[in-house]
PDB file of C-alpha atoms and ligand atoms in Angstrom:
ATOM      1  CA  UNK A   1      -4.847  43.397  -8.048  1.00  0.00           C
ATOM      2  CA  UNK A   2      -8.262  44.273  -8.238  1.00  0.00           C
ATOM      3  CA  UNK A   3     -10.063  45.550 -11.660  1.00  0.00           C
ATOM      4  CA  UNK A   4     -10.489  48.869 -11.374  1.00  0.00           C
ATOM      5  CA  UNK A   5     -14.345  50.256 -11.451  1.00  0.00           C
ATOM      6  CA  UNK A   6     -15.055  52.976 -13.143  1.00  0.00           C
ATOM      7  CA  UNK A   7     -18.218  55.939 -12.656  1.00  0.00           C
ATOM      8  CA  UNK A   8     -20.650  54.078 -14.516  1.00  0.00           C
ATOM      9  CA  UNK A   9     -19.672  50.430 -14.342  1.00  0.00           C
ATOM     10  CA  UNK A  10     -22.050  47.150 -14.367  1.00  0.00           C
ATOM     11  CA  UNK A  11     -22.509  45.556 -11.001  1.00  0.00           C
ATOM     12  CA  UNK A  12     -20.726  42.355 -12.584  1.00  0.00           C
ATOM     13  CA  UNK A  13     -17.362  44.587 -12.594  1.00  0.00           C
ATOM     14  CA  UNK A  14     -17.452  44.559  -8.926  1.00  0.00           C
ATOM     15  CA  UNK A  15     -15.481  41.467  -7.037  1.00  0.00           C
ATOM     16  CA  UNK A  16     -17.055  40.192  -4.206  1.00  0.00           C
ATOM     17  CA  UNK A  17     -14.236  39.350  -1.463  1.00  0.00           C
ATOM     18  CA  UNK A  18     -16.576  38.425   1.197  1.00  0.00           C
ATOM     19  CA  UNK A  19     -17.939  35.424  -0.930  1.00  0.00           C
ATOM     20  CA  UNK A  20     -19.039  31.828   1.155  1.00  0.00           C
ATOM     21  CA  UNK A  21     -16.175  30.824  -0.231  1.00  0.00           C
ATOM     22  CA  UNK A  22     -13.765  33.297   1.486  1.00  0.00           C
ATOM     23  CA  UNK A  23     -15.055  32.738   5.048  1.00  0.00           C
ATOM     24  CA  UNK A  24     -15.663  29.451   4.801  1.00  0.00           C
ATOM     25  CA  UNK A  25     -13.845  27.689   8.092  1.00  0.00           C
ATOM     26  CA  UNK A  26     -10.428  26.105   6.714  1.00  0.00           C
ATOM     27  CA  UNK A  27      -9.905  21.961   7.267  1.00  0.00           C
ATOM     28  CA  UNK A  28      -6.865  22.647   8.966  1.00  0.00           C
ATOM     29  CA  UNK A  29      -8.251  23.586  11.866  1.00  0.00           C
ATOM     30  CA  UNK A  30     -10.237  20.374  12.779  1.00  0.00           C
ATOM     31  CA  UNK A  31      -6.756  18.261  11.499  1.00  0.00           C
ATOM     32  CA  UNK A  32      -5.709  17.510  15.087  1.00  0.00           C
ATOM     33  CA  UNK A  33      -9.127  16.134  15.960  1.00  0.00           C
ATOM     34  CA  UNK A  34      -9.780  13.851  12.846  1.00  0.00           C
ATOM     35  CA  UNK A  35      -6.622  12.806  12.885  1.00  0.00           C
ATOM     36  CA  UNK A  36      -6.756  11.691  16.207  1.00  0.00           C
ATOM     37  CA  UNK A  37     -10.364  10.465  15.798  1.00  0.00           C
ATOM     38  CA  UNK A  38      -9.189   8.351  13.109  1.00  0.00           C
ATOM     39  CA  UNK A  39      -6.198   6.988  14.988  1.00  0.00           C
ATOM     40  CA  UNK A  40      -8.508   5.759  17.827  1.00  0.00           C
ATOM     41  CA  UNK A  41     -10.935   4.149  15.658  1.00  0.00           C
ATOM     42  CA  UNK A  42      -8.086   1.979  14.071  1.00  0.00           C
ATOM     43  CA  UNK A  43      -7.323   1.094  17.778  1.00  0.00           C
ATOM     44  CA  UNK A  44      -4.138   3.293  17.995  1.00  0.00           C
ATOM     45  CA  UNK A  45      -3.018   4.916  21.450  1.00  0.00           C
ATOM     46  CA  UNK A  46      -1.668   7.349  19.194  1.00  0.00           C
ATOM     47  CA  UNK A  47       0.781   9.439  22.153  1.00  0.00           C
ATOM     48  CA  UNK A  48       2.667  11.094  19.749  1.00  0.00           C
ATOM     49  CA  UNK A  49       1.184  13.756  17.215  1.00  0.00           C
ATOM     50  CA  UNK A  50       1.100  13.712  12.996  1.00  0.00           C
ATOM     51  CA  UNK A  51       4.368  15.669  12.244  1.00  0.00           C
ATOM     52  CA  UNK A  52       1.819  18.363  11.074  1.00  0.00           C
ATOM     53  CA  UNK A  53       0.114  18.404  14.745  1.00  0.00           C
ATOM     54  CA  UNK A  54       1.540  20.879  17.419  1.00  0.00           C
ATOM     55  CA  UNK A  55       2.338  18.354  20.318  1.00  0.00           C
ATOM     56  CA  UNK A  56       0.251  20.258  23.025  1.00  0.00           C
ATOM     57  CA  UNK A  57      -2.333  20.560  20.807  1.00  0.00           C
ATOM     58  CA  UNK A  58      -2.308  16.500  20.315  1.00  0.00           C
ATOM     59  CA  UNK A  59      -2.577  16.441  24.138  1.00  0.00           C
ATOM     60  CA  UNK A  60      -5.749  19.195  24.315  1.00  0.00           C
ATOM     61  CA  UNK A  61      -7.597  16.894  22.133  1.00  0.00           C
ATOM     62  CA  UNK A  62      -6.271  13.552  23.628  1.00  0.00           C
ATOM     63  CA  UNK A  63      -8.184  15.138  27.048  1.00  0.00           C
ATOM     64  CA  UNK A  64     -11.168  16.560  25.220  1.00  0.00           C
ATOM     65  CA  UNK A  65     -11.628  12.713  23.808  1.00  0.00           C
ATOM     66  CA  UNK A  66     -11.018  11.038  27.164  1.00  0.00           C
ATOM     67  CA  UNK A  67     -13.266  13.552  29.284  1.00  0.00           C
ATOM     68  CA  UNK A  68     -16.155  12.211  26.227  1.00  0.00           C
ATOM     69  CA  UNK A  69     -15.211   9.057  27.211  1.00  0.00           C
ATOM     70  CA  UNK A  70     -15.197   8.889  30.538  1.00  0.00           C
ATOM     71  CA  UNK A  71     -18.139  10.501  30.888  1.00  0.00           C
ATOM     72  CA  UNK A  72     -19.635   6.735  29.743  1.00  0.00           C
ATOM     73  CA  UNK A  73     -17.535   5.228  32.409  1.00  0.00           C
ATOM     74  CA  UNK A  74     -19.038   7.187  35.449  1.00  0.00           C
ATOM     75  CA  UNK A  75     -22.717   6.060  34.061  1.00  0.00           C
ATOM     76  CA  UNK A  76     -21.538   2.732  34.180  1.00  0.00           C
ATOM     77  CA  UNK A  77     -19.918   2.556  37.294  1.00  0.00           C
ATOM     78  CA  UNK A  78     -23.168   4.113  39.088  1.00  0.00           C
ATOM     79  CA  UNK A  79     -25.132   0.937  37.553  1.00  0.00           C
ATOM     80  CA  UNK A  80     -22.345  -1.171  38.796  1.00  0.00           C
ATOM     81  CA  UNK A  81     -22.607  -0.337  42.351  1.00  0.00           C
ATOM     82  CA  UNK A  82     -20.366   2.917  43.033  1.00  0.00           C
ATOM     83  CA  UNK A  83     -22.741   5.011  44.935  1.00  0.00           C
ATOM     84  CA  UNK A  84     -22.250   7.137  48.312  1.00  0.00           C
ATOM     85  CA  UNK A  85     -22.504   4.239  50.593  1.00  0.00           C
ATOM     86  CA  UNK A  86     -20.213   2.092  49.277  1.00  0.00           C
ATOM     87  CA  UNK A  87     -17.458   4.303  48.022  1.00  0.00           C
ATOM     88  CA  UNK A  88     -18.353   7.111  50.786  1.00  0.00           C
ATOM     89  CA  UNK A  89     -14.716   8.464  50.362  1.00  0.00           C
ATOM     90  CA  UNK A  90     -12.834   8.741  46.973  1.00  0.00           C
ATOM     91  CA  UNK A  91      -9.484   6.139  46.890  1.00  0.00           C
ATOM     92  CA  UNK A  92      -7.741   3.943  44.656  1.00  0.00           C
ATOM     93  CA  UNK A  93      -6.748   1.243  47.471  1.00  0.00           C
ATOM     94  CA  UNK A  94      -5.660   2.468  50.278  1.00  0.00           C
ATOM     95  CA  UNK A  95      -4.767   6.157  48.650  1.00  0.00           C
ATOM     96  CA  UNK A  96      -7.663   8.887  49.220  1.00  0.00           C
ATOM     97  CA  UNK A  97      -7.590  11.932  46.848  1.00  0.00           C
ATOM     98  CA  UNK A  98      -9.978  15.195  47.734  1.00  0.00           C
ATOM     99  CA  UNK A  99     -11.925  16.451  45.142  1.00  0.00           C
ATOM    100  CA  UNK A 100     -10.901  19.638  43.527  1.00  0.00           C
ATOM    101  CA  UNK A 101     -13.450  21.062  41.555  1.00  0.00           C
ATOM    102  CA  UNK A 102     -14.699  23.153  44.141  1.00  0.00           C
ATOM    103  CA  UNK A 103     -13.353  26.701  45.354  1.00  0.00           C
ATOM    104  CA  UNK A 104     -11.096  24.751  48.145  1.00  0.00           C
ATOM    105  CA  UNK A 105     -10.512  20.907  47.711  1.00  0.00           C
ATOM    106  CA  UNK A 106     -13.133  19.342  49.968  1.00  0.00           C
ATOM    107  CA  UNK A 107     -13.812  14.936  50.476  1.00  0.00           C
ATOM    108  CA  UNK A 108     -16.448  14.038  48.056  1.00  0.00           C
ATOM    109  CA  UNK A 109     -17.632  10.507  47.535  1.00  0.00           C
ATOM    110  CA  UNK A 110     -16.146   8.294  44.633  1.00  0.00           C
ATOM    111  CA  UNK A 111     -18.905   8.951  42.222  1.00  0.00           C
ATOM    112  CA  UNK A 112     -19.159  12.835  43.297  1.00  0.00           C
ATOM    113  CA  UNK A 113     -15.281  12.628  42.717  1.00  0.00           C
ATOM    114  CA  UNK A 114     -15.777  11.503  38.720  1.00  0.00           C
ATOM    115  CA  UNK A 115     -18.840  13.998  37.923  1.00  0.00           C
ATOM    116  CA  UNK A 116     -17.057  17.089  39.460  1.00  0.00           C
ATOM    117  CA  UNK A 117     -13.629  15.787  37.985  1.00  0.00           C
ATOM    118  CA  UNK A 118     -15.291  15.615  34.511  1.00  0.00           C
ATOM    119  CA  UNK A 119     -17.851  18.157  34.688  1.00  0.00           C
ATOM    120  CA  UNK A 120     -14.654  20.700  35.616  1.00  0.00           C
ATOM    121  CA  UNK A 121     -12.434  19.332  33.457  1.00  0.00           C
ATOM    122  CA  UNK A 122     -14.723  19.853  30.364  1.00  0.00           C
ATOM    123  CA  UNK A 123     -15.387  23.405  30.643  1.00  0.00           C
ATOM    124  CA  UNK A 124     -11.775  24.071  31.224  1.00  0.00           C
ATOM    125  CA  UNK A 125     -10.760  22.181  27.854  1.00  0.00           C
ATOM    126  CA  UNK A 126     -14.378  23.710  25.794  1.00  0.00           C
ATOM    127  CA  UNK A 127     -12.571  27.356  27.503  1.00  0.00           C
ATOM    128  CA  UNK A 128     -12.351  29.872  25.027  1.00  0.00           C
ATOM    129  CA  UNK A 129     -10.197  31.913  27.077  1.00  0.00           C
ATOM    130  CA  UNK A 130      -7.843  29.033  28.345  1.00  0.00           C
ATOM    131  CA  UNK A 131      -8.205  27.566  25.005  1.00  0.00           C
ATOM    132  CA  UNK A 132      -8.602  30.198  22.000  1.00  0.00           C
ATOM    133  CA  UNK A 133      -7.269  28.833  19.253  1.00  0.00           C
ATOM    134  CA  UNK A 134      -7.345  24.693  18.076  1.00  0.00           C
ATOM    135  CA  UNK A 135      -3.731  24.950  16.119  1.00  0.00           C
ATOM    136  CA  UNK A 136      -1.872  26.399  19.644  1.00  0.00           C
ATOM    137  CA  UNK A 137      -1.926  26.141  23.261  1.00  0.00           C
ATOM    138  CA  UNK A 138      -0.169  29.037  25.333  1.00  0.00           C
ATOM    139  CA  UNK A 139       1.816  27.530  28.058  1.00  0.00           C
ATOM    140  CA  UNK A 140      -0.806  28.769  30.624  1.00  0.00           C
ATOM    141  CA  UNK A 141      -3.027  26.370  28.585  1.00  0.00           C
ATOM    142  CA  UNK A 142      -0.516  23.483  28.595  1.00  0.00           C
ATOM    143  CA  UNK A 143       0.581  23.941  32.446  1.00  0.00           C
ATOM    144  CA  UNK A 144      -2.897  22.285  32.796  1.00  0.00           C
ATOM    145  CA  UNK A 145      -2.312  19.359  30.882  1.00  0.00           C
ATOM    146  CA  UNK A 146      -0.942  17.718  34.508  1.00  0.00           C
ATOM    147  CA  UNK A 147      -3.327  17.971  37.089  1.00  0.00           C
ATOM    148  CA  UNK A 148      -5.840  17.267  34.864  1.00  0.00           C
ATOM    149  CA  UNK A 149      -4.964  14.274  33.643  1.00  0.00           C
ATOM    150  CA  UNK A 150      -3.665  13.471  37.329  1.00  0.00           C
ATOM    151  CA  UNK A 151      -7.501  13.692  38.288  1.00  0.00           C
ATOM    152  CA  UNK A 152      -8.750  11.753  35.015  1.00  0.00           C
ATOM    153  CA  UNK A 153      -6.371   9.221  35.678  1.00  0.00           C
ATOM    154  CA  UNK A 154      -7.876   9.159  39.616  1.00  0.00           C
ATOM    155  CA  UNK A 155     -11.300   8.310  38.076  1.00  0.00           C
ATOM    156  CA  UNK A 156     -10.547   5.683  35.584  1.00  0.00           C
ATOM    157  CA  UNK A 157      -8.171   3.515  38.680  1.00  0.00           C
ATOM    158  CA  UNK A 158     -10.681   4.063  40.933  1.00  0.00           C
ATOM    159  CA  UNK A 159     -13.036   2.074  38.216  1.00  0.00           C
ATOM    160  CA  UNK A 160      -9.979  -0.886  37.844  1.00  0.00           C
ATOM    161  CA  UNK A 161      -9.288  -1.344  41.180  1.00  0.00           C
ATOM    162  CA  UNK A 162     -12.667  -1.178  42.858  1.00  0.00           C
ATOM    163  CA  UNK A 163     -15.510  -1.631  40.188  1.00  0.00           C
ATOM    164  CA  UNK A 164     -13.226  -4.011  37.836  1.00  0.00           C
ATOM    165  CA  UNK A 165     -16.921  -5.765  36.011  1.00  0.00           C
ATOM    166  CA  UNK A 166     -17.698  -2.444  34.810  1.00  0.00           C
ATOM    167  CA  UNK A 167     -13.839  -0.989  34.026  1.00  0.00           C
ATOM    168  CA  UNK A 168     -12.767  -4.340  31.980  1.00  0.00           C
ATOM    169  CA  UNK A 169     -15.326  -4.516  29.377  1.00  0.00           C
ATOM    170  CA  UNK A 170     -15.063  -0.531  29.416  1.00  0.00           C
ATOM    171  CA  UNK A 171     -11.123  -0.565  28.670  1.00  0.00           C
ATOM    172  CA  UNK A 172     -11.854  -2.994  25.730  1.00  0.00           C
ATOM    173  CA  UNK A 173     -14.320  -0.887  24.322  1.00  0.00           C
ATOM    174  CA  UNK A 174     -12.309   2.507  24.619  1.00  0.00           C
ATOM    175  CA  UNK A 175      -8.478   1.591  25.673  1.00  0.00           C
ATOM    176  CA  UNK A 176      -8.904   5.394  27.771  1.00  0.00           C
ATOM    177  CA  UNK A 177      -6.602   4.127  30.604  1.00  0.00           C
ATOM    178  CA  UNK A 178      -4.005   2.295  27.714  1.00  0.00           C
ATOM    179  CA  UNK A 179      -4.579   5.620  25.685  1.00  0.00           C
ATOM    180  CA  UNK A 180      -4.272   8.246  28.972  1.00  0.00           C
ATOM    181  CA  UNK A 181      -1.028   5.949  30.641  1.00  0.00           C
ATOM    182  CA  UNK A 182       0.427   6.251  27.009  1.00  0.00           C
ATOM    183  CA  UNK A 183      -0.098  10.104  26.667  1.00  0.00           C
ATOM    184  CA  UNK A 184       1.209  10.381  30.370  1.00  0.00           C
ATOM    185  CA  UNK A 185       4.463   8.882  29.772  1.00  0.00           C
ATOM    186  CA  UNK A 186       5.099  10.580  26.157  1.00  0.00           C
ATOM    187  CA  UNK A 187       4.500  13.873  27.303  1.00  0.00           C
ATOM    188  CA  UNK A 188       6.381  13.464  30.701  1.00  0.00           C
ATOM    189  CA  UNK A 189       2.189  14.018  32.177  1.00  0.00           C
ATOM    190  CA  UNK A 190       2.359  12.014  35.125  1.00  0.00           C
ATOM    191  CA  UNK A 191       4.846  10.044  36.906  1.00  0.00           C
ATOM    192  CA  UNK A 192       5.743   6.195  37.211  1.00  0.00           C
ATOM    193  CA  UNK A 193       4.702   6.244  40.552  1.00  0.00           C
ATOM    194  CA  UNK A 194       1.043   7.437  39.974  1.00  0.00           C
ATOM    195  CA  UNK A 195       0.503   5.223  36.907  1.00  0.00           C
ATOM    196  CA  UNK A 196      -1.306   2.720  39.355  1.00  0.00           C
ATOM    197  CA  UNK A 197      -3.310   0.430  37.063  1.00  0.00           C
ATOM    198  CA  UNK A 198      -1.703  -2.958  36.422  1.00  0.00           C
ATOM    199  CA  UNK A 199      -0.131  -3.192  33.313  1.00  0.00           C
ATOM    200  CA  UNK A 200      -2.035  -6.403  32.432  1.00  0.00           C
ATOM    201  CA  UNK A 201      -5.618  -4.668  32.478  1.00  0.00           C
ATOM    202  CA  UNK A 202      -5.024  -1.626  29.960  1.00  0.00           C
ATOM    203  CA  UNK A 203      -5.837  -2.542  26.731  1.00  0.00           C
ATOM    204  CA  UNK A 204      -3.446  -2.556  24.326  1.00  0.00           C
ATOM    205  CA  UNK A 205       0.648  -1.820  25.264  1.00  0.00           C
ATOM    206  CA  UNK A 206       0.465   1.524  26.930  1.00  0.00           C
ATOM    207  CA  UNK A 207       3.551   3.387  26.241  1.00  0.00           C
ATOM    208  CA  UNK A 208       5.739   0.983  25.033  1.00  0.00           C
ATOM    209  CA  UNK A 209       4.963   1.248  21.406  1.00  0.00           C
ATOM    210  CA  UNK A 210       4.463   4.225  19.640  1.00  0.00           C
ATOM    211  CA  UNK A 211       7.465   5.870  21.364  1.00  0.00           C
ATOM    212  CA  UNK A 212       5.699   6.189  24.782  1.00  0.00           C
ATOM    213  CA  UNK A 213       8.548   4.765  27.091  1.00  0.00           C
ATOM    214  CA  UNK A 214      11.469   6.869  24.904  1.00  0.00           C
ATOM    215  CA  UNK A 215       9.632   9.718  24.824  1.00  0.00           C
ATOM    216  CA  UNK A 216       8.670   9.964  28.467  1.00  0.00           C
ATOM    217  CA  UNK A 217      12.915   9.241  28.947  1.00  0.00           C
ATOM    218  CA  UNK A 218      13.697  12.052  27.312  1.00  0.00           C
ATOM    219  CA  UNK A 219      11.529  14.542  29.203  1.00  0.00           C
ATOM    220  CA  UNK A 220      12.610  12.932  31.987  1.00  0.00           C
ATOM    221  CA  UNK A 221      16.608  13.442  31.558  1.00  0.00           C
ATOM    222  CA  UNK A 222      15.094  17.341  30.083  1.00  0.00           C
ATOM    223  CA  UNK A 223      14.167  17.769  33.738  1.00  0.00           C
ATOM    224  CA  UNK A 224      10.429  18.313  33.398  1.00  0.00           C
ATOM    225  CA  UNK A 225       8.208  17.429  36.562  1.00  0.00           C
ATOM    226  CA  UNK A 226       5.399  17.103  38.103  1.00  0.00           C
ATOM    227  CA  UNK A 227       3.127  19.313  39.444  1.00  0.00           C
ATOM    228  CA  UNK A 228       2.426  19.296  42.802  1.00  0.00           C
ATOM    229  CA  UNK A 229      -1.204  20.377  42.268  1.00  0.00           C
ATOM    230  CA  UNK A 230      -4.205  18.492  43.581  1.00  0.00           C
TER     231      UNK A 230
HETATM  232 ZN1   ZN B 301     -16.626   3.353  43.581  1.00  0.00          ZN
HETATM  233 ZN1   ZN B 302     -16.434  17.294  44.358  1.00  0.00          ZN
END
């Protein structure tokens, strides 16, 4: 209970509620990201959140990371030789993909593809209205999880399969496919069938430590798909 301040009183006798102190942001809400931040820099693919962590919000910040990320791959694949000419139509092999961060899903080229993909997928995830809160995700805000990693995924096997000088030393550096594959599988993200980079070039053992490969069995046999989204 407050004192009680009588007619008359000092100013000392009056609390002050709205101290620094008081509305000072709490720790807890940047736990997710530092603990995930921390996990990386040890080299962890960390798929699975701290028992603290909500488990969509361990994916929200997964994707913020990887969009950062990437964002270093796309420089690097320009200077490496992915321009309009020679990757004129966006593909991993022989599989195109259309591009859609624009108001209907239109061909860009492979480069285009990446600084659309990333430049969309950033401002969804930095969203205050898809994304209020940092310790919950509505499911509107998880149901995006999918096709967004669907189309990260797109830019980082276009870099293995077709720009491989610049993707290898890349991977090393940042284990994003390893780290993205492992996330996938845990959270049931995307499907065997679209994890298309050779297990031999992701750094580290995507999804089979940590939980990944159990994980992504049990939301399997739970009966959670995939998206049929671009
Ligand atoms: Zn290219
Ligand atoms: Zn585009």
């Amino acid at each position: 209970m407050p004192p009680v301040v009588l007619p008359g009183a000092s100013a000392a006798a009056f609390s002050s509620p709205q101290s620094p102190h008081a509305i000072a942001p709490s720790p807890v809400f940047f736990a997710a990201q530092e603990a995930l931040l921390a996990a990386v820099a040890a080299g962890r693919l960390a798929p699975l959140p701290p028992p603290a962590v909500d488990a969509a919000v361990w994916q929200l910040e997964h994707l913020r990371l990887l969009v950062a990320h990437l964002n270093v791959l796309v420089g690097r694949r320009a200077a490496a030789g992915c321009t309009p000419t020679s990757c004129a139509v966006m593909a991993t092999g022989d599989v195109q993909y259309l591009c859609a961060s624009h108001p209907s899903p239109r061909e860009c080229c492979a480069l285009d593809y990446a600084v659309h993909t990333l430049d969309a997928s950033s401002a969804l995830l930095n969203s205050s209205t898809a994304y209020p809160s940092r310790l919950s995700v509505s499911p509107a805000g998880a149901a995006h999880f999918s096709p967004l990693s669907r189309r990260l995924y797109r830019v980082l096997s276009h870099a293995a399969r077709h720009h491989a000088a610049a993707f290898a030393p890349f991977e090393a550096e940042t284990r994003c496919a390893g780290r993205l594959t492992a996330l996938a599988r845990a959270h049931g993200l995307l499907t065997e069938e679209q994890l298309l980079i050779p297990h031999a070039e992701l750094a580290g053992d995507a999804g089979v430590g940590e939980g990944g490969r159990q994980a992504a069995a049990a939301e399997a046999s739970a009966g959670r798909g995939e998206s049929s989204a671009s």
